[in-house]
Coordinates of C-alpha atoms in Angstrom, one line a residue:
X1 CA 8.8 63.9 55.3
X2 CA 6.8 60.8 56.6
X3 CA 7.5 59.7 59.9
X4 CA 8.1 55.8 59.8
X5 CA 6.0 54.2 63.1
X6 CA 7.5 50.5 64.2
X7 CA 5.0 49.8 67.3
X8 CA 6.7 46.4 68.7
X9 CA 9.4 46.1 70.8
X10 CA 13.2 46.5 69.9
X11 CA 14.2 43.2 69.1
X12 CA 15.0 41.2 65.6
X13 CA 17.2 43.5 62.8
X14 CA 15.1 42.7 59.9
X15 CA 12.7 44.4 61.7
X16 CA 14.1 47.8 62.2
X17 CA 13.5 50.3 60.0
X18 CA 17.3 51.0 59.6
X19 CA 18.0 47.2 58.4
X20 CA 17.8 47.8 54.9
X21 CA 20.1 51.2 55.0
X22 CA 22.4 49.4 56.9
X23 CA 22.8 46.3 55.2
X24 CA 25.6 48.1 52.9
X25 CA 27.4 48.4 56.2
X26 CA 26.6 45.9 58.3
X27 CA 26.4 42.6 55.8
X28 CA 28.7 44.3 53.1
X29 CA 29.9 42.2 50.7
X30 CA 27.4 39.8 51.7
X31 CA 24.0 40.9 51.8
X32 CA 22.6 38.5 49.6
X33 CA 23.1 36.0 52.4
X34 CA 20.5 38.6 54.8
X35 CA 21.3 38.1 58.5
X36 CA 20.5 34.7 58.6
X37 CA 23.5 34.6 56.8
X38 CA 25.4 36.8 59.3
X39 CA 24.1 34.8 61.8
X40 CA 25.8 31.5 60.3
X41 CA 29.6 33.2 59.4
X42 CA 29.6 34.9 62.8
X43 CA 28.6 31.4 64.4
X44 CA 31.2 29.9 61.7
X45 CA 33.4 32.2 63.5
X46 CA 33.1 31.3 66.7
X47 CA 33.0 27.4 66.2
X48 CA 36.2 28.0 64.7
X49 CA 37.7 29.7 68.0
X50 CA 36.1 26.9 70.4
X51 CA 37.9 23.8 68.2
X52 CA 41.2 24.7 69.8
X53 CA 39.5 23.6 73.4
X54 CA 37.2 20.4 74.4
X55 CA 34.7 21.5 75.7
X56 CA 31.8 19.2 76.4
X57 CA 29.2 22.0 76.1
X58 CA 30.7 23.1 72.7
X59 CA 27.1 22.5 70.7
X60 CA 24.9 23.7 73.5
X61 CA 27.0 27.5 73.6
X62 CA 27.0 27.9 70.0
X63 CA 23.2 27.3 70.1
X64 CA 22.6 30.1 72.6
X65 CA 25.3 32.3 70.1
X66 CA 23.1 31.6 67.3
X67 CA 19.5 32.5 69.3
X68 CA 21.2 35.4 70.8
X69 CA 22.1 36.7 67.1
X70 CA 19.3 35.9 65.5
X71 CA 17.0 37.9 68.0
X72 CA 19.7 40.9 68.0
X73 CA 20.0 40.2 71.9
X74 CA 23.7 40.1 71.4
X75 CA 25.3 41.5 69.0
X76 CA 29.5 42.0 69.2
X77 CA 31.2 44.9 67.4
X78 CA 30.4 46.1 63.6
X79 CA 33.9 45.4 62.4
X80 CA 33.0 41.5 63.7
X81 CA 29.7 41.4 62.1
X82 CA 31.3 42.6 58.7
X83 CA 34.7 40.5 58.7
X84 CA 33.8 36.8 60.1
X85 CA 34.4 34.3 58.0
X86 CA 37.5 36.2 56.0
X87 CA 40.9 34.7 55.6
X88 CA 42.3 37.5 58.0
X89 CA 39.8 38.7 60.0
X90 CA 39.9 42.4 61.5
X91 CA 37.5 41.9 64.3
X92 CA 38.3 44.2 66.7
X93 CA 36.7 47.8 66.9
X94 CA 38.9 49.4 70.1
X95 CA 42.4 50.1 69.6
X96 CA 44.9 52.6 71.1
X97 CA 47.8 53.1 69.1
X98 CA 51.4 54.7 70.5
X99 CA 51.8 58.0 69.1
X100 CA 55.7 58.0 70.0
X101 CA 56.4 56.1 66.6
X102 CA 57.5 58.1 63.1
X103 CA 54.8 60.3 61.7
X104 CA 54.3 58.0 58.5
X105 CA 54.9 55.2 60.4
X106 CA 52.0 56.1 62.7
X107 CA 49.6 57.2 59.6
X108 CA 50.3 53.6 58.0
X109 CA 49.2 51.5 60.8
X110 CA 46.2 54.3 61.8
X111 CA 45.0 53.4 58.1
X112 CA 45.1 49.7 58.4
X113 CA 43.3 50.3 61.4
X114 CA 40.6 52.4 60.1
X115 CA 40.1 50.4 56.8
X116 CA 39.3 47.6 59.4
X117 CA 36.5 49.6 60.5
X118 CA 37.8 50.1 63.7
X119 CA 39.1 53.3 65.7
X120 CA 42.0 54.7 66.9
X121 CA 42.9 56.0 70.3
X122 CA 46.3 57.6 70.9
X123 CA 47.7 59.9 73.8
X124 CA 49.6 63.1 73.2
X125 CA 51.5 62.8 76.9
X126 CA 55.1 62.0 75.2
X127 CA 55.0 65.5 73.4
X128 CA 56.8 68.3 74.9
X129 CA 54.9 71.5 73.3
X130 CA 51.9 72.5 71.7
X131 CA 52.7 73.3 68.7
X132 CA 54.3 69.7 68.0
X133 CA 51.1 68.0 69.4
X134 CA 48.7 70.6 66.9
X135 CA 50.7 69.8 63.9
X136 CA 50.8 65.9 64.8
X137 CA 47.2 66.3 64.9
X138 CA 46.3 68.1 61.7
X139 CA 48.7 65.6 59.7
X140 CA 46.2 62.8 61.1
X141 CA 43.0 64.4 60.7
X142 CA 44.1 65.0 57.2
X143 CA 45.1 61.7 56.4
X144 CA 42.0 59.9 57.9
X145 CA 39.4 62.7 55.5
X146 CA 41.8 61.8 52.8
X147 CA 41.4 57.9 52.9
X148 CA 38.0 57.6 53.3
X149 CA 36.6 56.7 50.1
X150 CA 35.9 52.4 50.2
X151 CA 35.3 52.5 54.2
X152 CA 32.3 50.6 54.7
X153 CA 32.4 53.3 57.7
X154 CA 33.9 56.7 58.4
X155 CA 36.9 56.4 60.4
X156 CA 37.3 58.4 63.3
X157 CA 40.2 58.5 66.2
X158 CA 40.5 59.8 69.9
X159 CA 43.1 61.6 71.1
X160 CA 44.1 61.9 75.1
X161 CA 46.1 64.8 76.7
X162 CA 46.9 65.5 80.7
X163 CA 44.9 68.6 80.9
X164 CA 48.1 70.4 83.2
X165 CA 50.6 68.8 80.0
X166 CA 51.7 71.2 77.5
X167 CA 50.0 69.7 74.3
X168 CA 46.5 70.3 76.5
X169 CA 46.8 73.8 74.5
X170 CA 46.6 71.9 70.6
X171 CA 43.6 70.4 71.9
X172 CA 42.0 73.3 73.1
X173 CA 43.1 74.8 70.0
X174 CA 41.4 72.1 68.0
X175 CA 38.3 71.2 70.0
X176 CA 35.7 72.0 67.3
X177 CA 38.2 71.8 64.2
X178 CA 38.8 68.1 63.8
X179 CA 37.0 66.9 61.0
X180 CA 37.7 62.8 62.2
X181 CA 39.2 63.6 66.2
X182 CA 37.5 63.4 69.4
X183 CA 39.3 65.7 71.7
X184 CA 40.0 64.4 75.3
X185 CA 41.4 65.9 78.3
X186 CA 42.7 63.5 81.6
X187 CA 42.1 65.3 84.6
X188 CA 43.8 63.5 87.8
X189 CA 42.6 63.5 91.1
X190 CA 45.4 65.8 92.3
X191 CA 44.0 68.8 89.9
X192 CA 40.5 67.9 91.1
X193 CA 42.2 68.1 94.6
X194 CA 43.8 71.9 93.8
X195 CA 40.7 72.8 91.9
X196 CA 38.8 72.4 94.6
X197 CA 41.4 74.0 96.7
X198 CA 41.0 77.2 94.9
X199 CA 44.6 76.8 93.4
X200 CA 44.2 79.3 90.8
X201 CA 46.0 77.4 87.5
X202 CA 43.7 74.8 88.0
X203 CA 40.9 77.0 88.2
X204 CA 41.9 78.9 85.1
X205 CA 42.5 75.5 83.2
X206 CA 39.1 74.2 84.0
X207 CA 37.2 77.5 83.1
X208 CA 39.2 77.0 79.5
X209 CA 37.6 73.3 79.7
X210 CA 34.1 74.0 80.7
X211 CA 34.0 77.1 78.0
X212 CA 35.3 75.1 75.0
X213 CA 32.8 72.2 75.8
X214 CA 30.0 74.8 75.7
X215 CA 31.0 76.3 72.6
X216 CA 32.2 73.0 70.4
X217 CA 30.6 70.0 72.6
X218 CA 34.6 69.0 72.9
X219 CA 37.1 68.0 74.6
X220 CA 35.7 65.6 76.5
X221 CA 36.9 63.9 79.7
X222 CA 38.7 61.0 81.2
X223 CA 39.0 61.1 84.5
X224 CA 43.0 58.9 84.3
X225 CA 43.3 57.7 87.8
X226 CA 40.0 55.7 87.7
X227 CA 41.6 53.8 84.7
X228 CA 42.7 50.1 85.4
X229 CA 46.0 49.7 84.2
X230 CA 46.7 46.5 83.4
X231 CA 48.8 46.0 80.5
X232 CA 51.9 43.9 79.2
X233 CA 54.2 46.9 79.7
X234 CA 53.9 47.9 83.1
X235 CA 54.9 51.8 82.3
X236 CA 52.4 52.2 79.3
X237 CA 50.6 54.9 78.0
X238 CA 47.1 55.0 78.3
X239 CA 44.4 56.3 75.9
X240 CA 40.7 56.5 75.8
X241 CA 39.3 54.9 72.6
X242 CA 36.6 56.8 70.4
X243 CA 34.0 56.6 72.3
X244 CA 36.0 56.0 75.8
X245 CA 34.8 52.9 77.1
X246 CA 37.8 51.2 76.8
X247 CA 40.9 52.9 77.8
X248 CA 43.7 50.6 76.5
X249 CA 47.4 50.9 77.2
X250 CA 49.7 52.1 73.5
X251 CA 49.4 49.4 70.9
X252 CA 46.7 47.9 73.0
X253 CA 43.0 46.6 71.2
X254 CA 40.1 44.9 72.6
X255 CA 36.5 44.4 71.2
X256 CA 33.3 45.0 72.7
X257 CA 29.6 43.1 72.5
X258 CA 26.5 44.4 73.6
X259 CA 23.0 43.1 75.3
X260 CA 19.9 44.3 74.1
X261 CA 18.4 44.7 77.3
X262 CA 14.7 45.1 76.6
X263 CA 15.2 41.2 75.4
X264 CA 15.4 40.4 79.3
X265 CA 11.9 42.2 79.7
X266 CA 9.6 39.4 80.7
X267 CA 5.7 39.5 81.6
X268 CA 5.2 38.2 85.1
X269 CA 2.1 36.5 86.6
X270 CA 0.3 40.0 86.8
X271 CA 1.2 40.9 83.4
X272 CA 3.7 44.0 84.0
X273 CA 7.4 43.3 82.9
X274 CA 10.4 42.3 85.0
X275 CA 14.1 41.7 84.0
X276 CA 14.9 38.4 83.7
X277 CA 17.9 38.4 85.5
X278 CA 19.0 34.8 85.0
X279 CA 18.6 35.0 81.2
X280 CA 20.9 38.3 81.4
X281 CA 23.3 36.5 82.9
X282 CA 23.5 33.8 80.9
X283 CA 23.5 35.7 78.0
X284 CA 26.7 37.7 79.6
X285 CA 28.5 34.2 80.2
X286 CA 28.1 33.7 76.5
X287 CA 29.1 37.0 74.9
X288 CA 32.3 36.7 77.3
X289 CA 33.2 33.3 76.0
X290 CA 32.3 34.4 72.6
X291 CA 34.6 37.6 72.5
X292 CA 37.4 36.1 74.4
X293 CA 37.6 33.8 71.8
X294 CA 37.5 35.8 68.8
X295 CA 41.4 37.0 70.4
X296 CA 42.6 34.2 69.0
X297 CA 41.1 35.2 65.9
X298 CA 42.0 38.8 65.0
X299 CA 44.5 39.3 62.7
X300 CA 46.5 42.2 64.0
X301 CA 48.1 45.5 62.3
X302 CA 50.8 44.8 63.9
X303 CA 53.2 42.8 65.5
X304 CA 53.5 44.8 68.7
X305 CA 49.6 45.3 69.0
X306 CA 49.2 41.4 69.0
X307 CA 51.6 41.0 71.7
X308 CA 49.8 43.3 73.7
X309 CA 46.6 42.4 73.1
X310 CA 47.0 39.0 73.3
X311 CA 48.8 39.4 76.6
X312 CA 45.6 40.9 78.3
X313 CA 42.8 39.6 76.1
X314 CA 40.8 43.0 77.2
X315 CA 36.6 42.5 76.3
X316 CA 33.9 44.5 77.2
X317 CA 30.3 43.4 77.5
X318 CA 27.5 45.9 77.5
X319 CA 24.0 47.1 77.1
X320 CA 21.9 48.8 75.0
X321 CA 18.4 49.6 75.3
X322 CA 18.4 50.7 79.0
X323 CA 16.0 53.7 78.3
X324 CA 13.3 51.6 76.6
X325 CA 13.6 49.0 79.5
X326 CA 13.5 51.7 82.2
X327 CA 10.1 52.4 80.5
X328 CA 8.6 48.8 80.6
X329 CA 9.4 48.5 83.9
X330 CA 7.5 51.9 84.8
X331 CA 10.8 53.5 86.2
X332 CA 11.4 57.0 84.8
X333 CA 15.2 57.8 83.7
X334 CA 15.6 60.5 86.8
X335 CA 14.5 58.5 89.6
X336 CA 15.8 56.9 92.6
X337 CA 14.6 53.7 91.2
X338 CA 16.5 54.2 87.9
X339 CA 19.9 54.1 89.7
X340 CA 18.8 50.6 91.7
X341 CA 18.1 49.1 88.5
X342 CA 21.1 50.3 86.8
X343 CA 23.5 49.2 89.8
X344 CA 21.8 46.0 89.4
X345 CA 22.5 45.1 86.1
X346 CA 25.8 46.2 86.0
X347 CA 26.4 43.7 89.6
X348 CA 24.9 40.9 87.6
X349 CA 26.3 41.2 84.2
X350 CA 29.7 41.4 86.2
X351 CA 29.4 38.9 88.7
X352 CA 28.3 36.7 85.2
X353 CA 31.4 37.9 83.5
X354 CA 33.9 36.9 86.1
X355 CA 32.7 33.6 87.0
X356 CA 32.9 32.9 83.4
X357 CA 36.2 34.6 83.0
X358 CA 37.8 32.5 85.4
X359 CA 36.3 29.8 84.8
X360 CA 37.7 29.9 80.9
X361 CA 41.1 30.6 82.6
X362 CA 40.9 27.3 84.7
X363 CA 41.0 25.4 81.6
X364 CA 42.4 27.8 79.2
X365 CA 44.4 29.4 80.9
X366 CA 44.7 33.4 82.4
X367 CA 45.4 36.2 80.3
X368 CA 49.4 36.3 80.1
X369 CA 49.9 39.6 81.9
X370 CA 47.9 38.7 85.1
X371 CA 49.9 38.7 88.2
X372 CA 48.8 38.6 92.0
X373 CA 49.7 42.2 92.9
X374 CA 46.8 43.2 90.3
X375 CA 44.4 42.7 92.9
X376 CA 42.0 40.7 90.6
X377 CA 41.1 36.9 90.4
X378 CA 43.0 35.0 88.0
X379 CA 40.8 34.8 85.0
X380 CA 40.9 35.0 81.3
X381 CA 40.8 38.5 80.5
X382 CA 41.6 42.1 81.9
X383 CA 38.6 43.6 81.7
X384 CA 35.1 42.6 81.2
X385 CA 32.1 45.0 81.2
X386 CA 32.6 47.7 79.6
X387 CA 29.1 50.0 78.4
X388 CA 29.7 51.1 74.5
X389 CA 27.5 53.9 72.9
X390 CA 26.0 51.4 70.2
X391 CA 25.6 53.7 67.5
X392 CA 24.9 51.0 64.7
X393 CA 23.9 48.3 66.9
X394 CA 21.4 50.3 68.5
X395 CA 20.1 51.4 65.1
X396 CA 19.5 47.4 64.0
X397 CA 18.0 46.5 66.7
X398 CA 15.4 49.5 67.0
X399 CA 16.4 50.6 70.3
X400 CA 18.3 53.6 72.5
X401 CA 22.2 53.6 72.5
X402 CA 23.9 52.3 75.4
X403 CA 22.6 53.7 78.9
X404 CA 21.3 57.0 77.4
X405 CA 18.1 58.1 77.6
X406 CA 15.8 58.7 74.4
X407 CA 17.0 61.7 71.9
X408 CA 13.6 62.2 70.8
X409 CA 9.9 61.4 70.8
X410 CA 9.8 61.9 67.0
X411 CA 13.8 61.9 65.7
X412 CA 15.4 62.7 62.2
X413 CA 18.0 60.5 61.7
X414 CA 20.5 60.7 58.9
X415 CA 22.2 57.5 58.5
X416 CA 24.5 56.4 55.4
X417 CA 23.9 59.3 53.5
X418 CA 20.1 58.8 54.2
X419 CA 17.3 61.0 56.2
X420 CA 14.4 59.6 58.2
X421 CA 12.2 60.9 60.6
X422 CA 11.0 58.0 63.0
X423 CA 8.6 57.5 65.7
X424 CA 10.7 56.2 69.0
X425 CA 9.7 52.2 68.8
X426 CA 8.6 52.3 73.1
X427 CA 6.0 55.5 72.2
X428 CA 5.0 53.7 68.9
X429 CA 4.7 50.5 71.4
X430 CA 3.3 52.5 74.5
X431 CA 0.6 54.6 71.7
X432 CA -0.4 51.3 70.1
X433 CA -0.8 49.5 73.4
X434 CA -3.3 52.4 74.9
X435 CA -5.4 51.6 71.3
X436 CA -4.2 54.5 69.2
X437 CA -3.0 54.6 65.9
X438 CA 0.9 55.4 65.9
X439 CA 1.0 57.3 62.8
X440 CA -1.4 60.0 64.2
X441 CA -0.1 59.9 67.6
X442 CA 3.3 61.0 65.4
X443 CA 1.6 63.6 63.6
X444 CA 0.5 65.1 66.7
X445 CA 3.4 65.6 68.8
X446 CA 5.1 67.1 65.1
X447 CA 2.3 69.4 65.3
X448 CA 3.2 70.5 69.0
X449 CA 0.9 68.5 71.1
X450 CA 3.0 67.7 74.1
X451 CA 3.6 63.5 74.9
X452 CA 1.8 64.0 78.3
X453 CA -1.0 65.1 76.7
X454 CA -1.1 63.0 73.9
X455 CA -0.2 59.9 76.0
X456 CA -1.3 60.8 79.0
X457 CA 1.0 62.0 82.4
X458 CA 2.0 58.6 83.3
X459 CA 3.4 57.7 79.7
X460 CA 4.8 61.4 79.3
X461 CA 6.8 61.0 83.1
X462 CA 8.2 57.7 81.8
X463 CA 9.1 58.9 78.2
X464 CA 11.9 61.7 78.5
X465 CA 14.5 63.2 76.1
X466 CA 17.3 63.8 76.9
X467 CA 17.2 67.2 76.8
X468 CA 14.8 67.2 79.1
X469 CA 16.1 66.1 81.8
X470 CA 18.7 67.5 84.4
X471 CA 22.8 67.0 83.6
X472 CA 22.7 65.9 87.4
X473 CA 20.0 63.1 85.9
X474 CA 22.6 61.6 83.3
X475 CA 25.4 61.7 86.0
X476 CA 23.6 59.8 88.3
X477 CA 23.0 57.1 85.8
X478 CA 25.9 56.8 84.5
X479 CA 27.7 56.3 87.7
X480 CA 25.2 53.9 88.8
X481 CA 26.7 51.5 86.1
X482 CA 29.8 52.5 86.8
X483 CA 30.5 51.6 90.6
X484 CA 29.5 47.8 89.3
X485 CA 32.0 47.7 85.8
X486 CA 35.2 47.8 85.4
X487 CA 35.5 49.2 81.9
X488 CA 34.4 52.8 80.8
X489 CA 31.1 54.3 79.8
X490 CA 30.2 55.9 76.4
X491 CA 27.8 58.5 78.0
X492 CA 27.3 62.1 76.4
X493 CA 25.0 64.6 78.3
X494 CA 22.8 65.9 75.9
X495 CA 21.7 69.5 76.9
X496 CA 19.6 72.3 76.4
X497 CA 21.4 75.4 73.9
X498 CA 20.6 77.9 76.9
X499 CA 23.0 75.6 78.8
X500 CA 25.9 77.7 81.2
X501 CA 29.6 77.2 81.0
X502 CA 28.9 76.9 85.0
X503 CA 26.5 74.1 84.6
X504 CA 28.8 72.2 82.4
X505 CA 31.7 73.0 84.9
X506 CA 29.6 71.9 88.0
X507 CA 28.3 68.1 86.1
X508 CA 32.2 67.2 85.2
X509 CA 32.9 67.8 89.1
X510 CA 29.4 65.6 90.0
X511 CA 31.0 63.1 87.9
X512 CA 34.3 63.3 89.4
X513 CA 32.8 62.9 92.8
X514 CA 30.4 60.2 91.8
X515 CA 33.1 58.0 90.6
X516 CA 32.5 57.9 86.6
X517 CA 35.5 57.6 84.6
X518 CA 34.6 60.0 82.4
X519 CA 32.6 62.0 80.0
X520 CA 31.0 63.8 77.3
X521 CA 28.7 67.2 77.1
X522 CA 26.8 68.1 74.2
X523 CA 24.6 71.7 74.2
X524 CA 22.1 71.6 71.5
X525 CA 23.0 73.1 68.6
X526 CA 26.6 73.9 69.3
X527 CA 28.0 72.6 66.0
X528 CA 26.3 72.7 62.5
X529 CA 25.6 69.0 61.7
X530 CA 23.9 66.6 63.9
X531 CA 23.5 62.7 63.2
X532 CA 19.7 62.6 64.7
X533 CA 17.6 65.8 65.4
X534 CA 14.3 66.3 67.5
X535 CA 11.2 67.0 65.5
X536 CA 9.5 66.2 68.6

């Protein structure tokens, strides 16, 4: 298989090596336009939202919209890309969806949902036995497979259970089996309390926990009392979304945007790179006035869900790219230094996301459901930062996913039915900067040359996988961002096969200690189909 070798850095889509693969998802219907094309509907888009309001800066923000675009520095939500411009656009890629309604009442609006390209999040809490909440299950993981053929994606869903409730026992049951379900347990901080107590229930439901994560990669976890609940319904429901970075309340949806965040790598006097921290910041003012906007946009499955959503306006800005930045900076992932510049951008993207917030609700107004006992400024929307796991984006722009580290030195991806084996971009980058030739460089570490070696011990301590490095490593990281945010992370620890059910069991109580608000474990190997694979 030959190995494709981009050596520049993560940036413009119609540079990645993914573009043209991707185009069937991402442009659609209209990929004859290219992304300048997308560039001008989603801009289209937005200048439609901002001629409700008269704002004297209207030009100058849809200029840095269009800039930001064009360079794939900010780029909102797939279902966004592919549906600006339509008559009803579905724009929106988070929803959580109340699970209380009629079976084929709940199927129908899951469907519209999912043929929107967005996914569905839904909470089992409301059912009173297991076998209820298994067969709920199997009659939606049947009728997502079964309505999949037209999807310019595969539709997926979430489900949330209490892991002392019940239904907890379907999803233990199912964990591994769902063919279109992520499997979620909510642990409280009461069980963590009696866990740690030595209260012997919650030891033996946490055992169950930690051994089906090591055999299936699932359930994963939300950790429910560092949720903010703020919704229209003061008693709702809460559910994590697919990739849990926005829990929402029941017929709740939100949409996300992220910022590539090598974009903000500047050369300083001296020549080495620094984050341009006022640009990133900027750049977050934008995306938040962009997204909030597009609320007035979506057009909603249902009646109930634009109610909701309209009456929190819920967005979350994030990043992808940390990894690679962490490497033109010189920081390595598991370092001291990592966490600092992780706090930091999550402090500056949100200090830049509530200043703008609130100052959209000074002359917009604040989101409907915001009330002084919430303990947060009046502003324009709930929530604001929120880190996504930027699957597609990611892919466009040539870059890592989210806040995760790199998967691979040399990865074999299989995207839209199609297999490639790629050089990571920052080694191509890194190989090509130190005057060798990228393509042999790739050849090399295929052949079993180690990177340090290859790249030298510098390069080879700054370059990772994820499998390399500790589960306490990704923790750390992760909550890092999180003590700055106020939306969830999409974070998976990727580990080694040889990987304990006590290992597992001792990073979900780091996490719980270190404040995350939830997450996801994934031993090597543990199911039979991967997305992306190491070949290096």
């Amino acid at each position: 298989m030959r190995i494709l070798c981009c050596p520049h850095l993560p940036g413009s889509p119609e540079l990645s090596p993914f573009f043209n693969v991707l185009a069937s998802r991402v442009l659609h219907r209209h990929a004859a336009l290219g992304w300048s094309g997308l560039v001008a509907r989603v801009a289209s888009t937005a200048h439609q939202a901002e001629s409700s309001w008269n704002e004297p800066d209207q030009e100058d923000f849809l200029s840095r919209l269009r800039t930001a675009l064009a360079a794939g520095t900010f780029l909102p939500n797939s279902p966004l890309l592919v549906h600006a411009g339509d008559a009803r656009p579905k724009l929106f890629a988070c929803f959580a969806i109340d699970a209380c309604r009629p079976l084929d009442e709940f199927l129908a609006l899951a469907r519209n949902i999912h043929n929107g390209m967005g996914g569905v999040g839904f909470s089992l809490e409301r059912f009173g036995d297991a076998a209820s909440a298994e067969t709920f299950l199997a009659a939606v993981d049947e009728d997502t497979v079964a309505n999949q053929a037209g999807r310019p994606r595969p539709a997926s869903s979430a489900v949330t259970v209490p892991i002392s409730h019940p239904a907890a026992e379907a999803v233990f049951a199912r964990s591994g089996r769902m063919r279109t379900i992520n499997m979620n347990l909510g642990i409280s901080d009461s069980f963590m309390v009696r866990l740690s107590g030595g209260d012997p229930t919650a030891a033996t439901a946490f055992k169950r926990l930690a051994d089906a994560v090591h055999l299936t990669g699932q359930p994963g976890v939300v950790f429910t009392d560092r949720i903010p609940r703020i919704a229209c319904e003061r008693d709702a429901v809460f559910a994590a979304n697919v990739c849990g970075e926005a829990p929402l309340a029941a017929d709740e949806s939100g949409l996300l945007g992220s910022l590539n965040l090598v974009a903000f790598a500047r050369r300083n006097s001296v020549g080495a790179f620094a984050l341009d921290e006022a640009g990133l910041q900027e750049t977050t003012a934008t995306a938040v006035r962009f997204l909030d906007g597009m609320h007035d946009l979506h057009y909603h499955a249902s009646s109930r869900l634009g109610a909701n959503s309209l009456a929190t306006r819920k967005i979350g800005v994030g990043v992808m790219g940390f990894a690679h930045l962490l490497v033109l900076l010189g920081v390595a992932y598991d370092s001291p230094e990592a966490e600092v510049v992780a706090g930091n951008i999550g402090r500056l993207m949100t200090k830049a996301a509530q200043s703008e917030s609130e100052r959209l609700a000074a002359l917009r107004g604040s989101f409907p459901a915001w009330r002084p006992v919430l303990g947060i400024s009046s502003r324009r929307n709930a929530c604001l930062v929120a880190i996504a796991g930027t699957a597609t984006l990611a892919l466009l722009v040539g870059t890592t996913g989210g806040i995760e580290p790199i998967f691979a030195h040399v990865g074999r991806h299989r995207v839209m039915e199609c297999e490639f084996a790629i050089l990571d971009p920052l080694v191509a980058y890194m190989a090509q900067a130190k005057g060798l030739d990228p393509v042999e460089v790739a050849g090399r570490l295929v052949g079993g040359e180690r990177l340090d070696t290859v790249l030298g011990p510098i390069l080879g301590r700054l370059l990772p996988t994820a499998i390399e490095l500790s589960g306490e490593a990704h923790v750390r990281i992760q909550a890092a961002f999180q003590r700055e945010i106020d939306g969830g992370i999409s974070k998976t620890i990727n580990c080694p096969a040889r990987t304990t059910p006590e290992q597992i069991g001792a990073w979900v109580r780091l996490a719980h200690e270190c404040g995350c608000m939830g997450l996801t474990i994934y031993r090597d190997n543990s199911l039979p189909s991967q997305p992306v694979s190491r070949l290096a």
